[in-house]
mmCIF file of C-alpha atoms in Angstrom:
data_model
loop_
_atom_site.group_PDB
_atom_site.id
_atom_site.type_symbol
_atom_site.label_atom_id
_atom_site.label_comp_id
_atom_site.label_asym_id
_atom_site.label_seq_id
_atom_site.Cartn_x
_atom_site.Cartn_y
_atom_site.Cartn_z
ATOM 1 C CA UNK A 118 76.528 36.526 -7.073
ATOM 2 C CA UNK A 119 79.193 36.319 -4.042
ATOM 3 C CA UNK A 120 82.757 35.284 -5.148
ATOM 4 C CA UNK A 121 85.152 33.794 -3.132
ATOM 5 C CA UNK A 122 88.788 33.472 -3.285
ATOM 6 C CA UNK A 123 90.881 31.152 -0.907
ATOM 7 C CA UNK A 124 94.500 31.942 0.007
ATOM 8 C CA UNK A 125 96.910 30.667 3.227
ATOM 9 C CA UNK A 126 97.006 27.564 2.539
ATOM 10 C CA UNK A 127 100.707 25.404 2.319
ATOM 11 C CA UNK A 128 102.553 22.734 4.554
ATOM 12 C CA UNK A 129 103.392 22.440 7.916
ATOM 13 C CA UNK A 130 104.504 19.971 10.556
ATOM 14 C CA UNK A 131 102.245 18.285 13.038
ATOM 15 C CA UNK A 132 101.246 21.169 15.887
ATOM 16 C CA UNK A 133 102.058 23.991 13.310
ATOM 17 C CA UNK A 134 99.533 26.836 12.636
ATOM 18 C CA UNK A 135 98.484 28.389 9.727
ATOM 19 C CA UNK A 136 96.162 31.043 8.619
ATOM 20 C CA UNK A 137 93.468 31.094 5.648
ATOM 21 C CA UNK A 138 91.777 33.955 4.148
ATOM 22 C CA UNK A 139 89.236 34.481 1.784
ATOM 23 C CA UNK A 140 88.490 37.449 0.146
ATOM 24 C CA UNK A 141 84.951 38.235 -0.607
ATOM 25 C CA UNK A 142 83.381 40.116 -3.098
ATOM 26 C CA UNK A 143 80.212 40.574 -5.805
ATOM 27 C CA UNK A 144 76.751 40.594 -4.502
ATOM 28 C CA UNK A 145 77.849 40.272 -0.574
ATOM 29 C CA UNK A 146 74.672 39.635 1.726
ATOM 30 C CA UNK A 147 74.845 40.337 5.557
ATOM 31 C CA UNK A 148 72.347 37.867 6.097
ATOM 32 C CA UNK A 149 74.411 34.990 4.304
ATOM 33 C CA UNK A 150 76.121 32.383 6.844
ATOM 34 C CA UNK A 151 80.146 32.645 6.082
ATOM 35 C CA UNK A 152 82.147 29.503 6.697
ATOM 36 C CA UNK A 153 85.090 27.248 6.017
ATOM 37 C CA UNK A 154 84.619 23.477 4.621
ATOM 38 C CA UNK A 155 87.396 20.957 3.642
ATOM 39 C CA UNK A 156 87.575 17.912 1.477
ATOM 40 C CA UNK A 157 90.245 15.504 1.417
ATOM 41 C CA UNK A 158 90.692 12.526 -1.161
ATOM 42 C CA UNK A 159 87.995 10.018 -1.312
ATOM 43 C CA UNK A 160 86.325 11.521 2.067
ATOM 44 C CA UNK A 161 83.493 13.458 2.445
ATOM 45 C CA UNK A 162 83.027 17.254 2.405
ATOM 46 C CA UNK A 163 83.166 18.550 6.145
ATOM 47 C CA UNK A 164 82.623 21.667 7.550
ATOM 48 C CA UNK A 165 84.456 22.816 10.240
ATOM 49 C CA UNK A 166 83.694 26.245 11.304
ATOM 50 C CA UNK A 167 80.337 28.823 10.452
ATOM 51 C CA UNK A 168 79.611 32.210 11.326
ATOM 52 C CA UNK A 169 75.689 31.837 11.015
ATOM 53 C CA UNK A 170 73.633 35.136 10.226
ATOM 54 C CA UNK A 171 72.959 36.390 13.378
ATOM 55 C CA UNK A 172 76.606 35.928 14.798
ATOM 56 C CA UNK A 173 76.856 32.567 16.473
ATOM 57 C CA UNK A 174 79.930 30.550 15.766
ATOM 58 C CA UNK A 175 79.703 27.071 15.045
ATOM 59 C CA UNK A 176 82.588 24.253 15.061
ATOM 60 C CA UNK A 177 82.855 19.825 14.687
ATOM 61 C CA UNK A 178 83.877 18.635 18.076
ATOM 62 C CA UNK A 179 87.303 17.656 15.183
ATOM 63 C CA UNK A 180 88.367 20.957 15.488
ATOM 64 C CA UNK A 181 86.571 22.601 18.171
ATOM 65 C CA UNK A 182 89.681 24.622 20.154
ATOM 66 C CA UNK A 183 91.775 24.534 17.921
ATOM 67 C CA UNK A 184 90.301 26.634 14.932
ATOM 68 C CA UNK A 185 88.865 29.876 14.972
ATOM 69 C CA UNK A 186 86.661 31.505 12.544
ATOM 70 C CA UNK A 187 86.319 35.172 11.741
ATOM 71 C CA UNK A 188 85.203 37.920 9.777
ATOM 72 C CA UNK A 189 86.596 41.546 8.930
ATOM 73 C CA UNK A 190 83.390 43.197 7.492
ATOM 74 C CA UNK A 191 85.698 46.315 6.408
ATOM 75 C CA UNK A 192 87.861 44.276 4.714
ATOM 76 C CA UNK A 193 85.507 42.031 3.173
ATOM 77 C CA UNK A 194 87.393 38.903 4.169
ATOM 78 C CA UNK A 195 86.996 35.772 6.049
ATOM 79 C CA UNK A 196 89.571 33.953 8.071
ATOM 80 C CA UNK A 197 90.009 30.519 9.584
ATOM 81 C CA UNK A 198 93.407 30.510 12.070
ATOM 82 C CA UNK A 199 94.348 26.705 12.794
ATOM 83 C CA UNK A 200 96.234 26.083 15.677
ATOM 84 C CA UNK A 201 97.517 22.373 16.762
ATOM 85 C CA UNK A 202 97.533 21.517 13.720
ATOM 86 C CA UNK A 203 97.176 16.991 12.688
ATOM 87 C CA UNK A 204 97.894 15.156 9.861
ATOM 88 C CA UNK A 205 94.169 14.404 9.602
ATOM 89 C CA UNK A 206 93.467 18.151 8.686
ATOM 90 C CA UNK A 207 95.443 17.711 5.709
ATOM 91 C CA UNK A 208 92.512 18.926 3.037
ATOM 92 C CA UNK A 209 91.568 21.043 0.231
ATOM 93 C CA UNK A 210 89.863 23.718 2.400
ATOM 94 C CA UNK A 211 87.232 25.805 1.028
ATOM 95 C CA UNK A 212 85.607 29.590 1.724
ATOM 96 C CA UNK A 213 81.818 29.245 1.208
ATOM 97 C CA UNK A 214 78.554 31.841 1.722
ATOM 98 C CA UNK A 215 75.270 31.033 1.048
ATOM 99 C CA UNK A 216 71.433 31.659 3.502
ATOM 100 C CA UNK A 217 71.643 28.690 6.253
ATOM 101 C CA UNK A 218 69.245 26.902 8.570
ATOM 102 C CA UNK A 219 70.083 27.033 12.154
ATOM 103 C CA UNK A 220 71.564 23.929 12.474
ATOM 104 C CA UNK A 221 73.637 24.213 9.473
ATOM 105 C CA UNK A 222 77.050 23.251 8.336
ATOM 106 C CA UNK A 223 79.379 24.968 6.152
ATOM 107 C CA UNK A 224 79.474 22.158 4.067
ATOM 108 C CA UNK A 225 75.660 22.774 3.122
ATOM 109 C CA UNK A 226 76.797 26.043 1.642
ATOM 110 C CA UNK A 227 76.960 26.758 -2.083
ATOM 111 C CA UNK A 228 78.529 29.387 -3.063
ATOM 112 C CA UNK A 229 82.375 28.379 -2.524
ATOM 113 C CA UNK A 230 85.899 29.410 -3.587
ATOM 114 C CA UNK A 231 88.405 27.493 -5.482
ATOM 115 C CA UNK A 232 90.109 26.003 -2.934
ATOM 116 C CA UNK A 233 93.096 26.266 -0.757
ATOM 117 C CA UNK A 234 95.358 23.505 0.032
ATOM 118 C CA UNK A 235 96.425 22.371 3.605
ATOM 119 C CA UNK A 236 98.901 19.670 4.142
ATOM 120 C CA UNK A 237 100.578 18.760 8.113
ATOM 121 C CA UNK A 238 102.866 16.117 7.815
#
């Protein structure tokens, strides 16, 4: 199976940027959906940004413009750059892969890392 693992993550101030990666590896299908979700305490899981399987880009009006997903295929890893970043992105963020229906979120995805911590104060 695909593994995942998260890094990037730390604090920052309110308007700050920061960049996660994940590195993927294992049984690595091109026709999975890639994406970032994040969790913070006692809320639910939300996605916020999926590369489906044939290339479109999908992000929550919540961070629409402000995050950007991508992938390096050569290097095997995933990256979500935050811009503008608010307090209310403080979350445990997440690299996930898994097949997808069109109208998917990453949070629907289960194969996931171990998690990367993201705190704006």
């Amino acid at each position: 199976h695909v593994q995942l693992v998260e890094s990037g993550g730390g604090s920052v101030q309110a308007g700050g940027s920061l960049r996660l990666s994940c590195e993927i590896s294992g049984y690595i299908m091109s026709s999975y959906c890639y994406g970032w979700f994040r969790q913070a305490p006692s809320k639910e899981r939300e996605g916020v940004a999926l590369i489906h399987n044939d290339g479109r880009i999908s992000y929550p009006d919540s961070v629409k413009g402000r995050f950007t997903i991508s992938r390096d295929s050569t290097k095997n890893t995933l990256y979500l750059q935050m811009n503008s970043l608010k307090p209310e992105d403080t979350a445990m963020y997440y690299c996930a892969a898994d097949w997808c229906w069109p109208d998917a979120s990453a949070a629907d995805l289960t194969n996931r890392g171990q998690g990367t911590q993201v705190t704006v104060s």
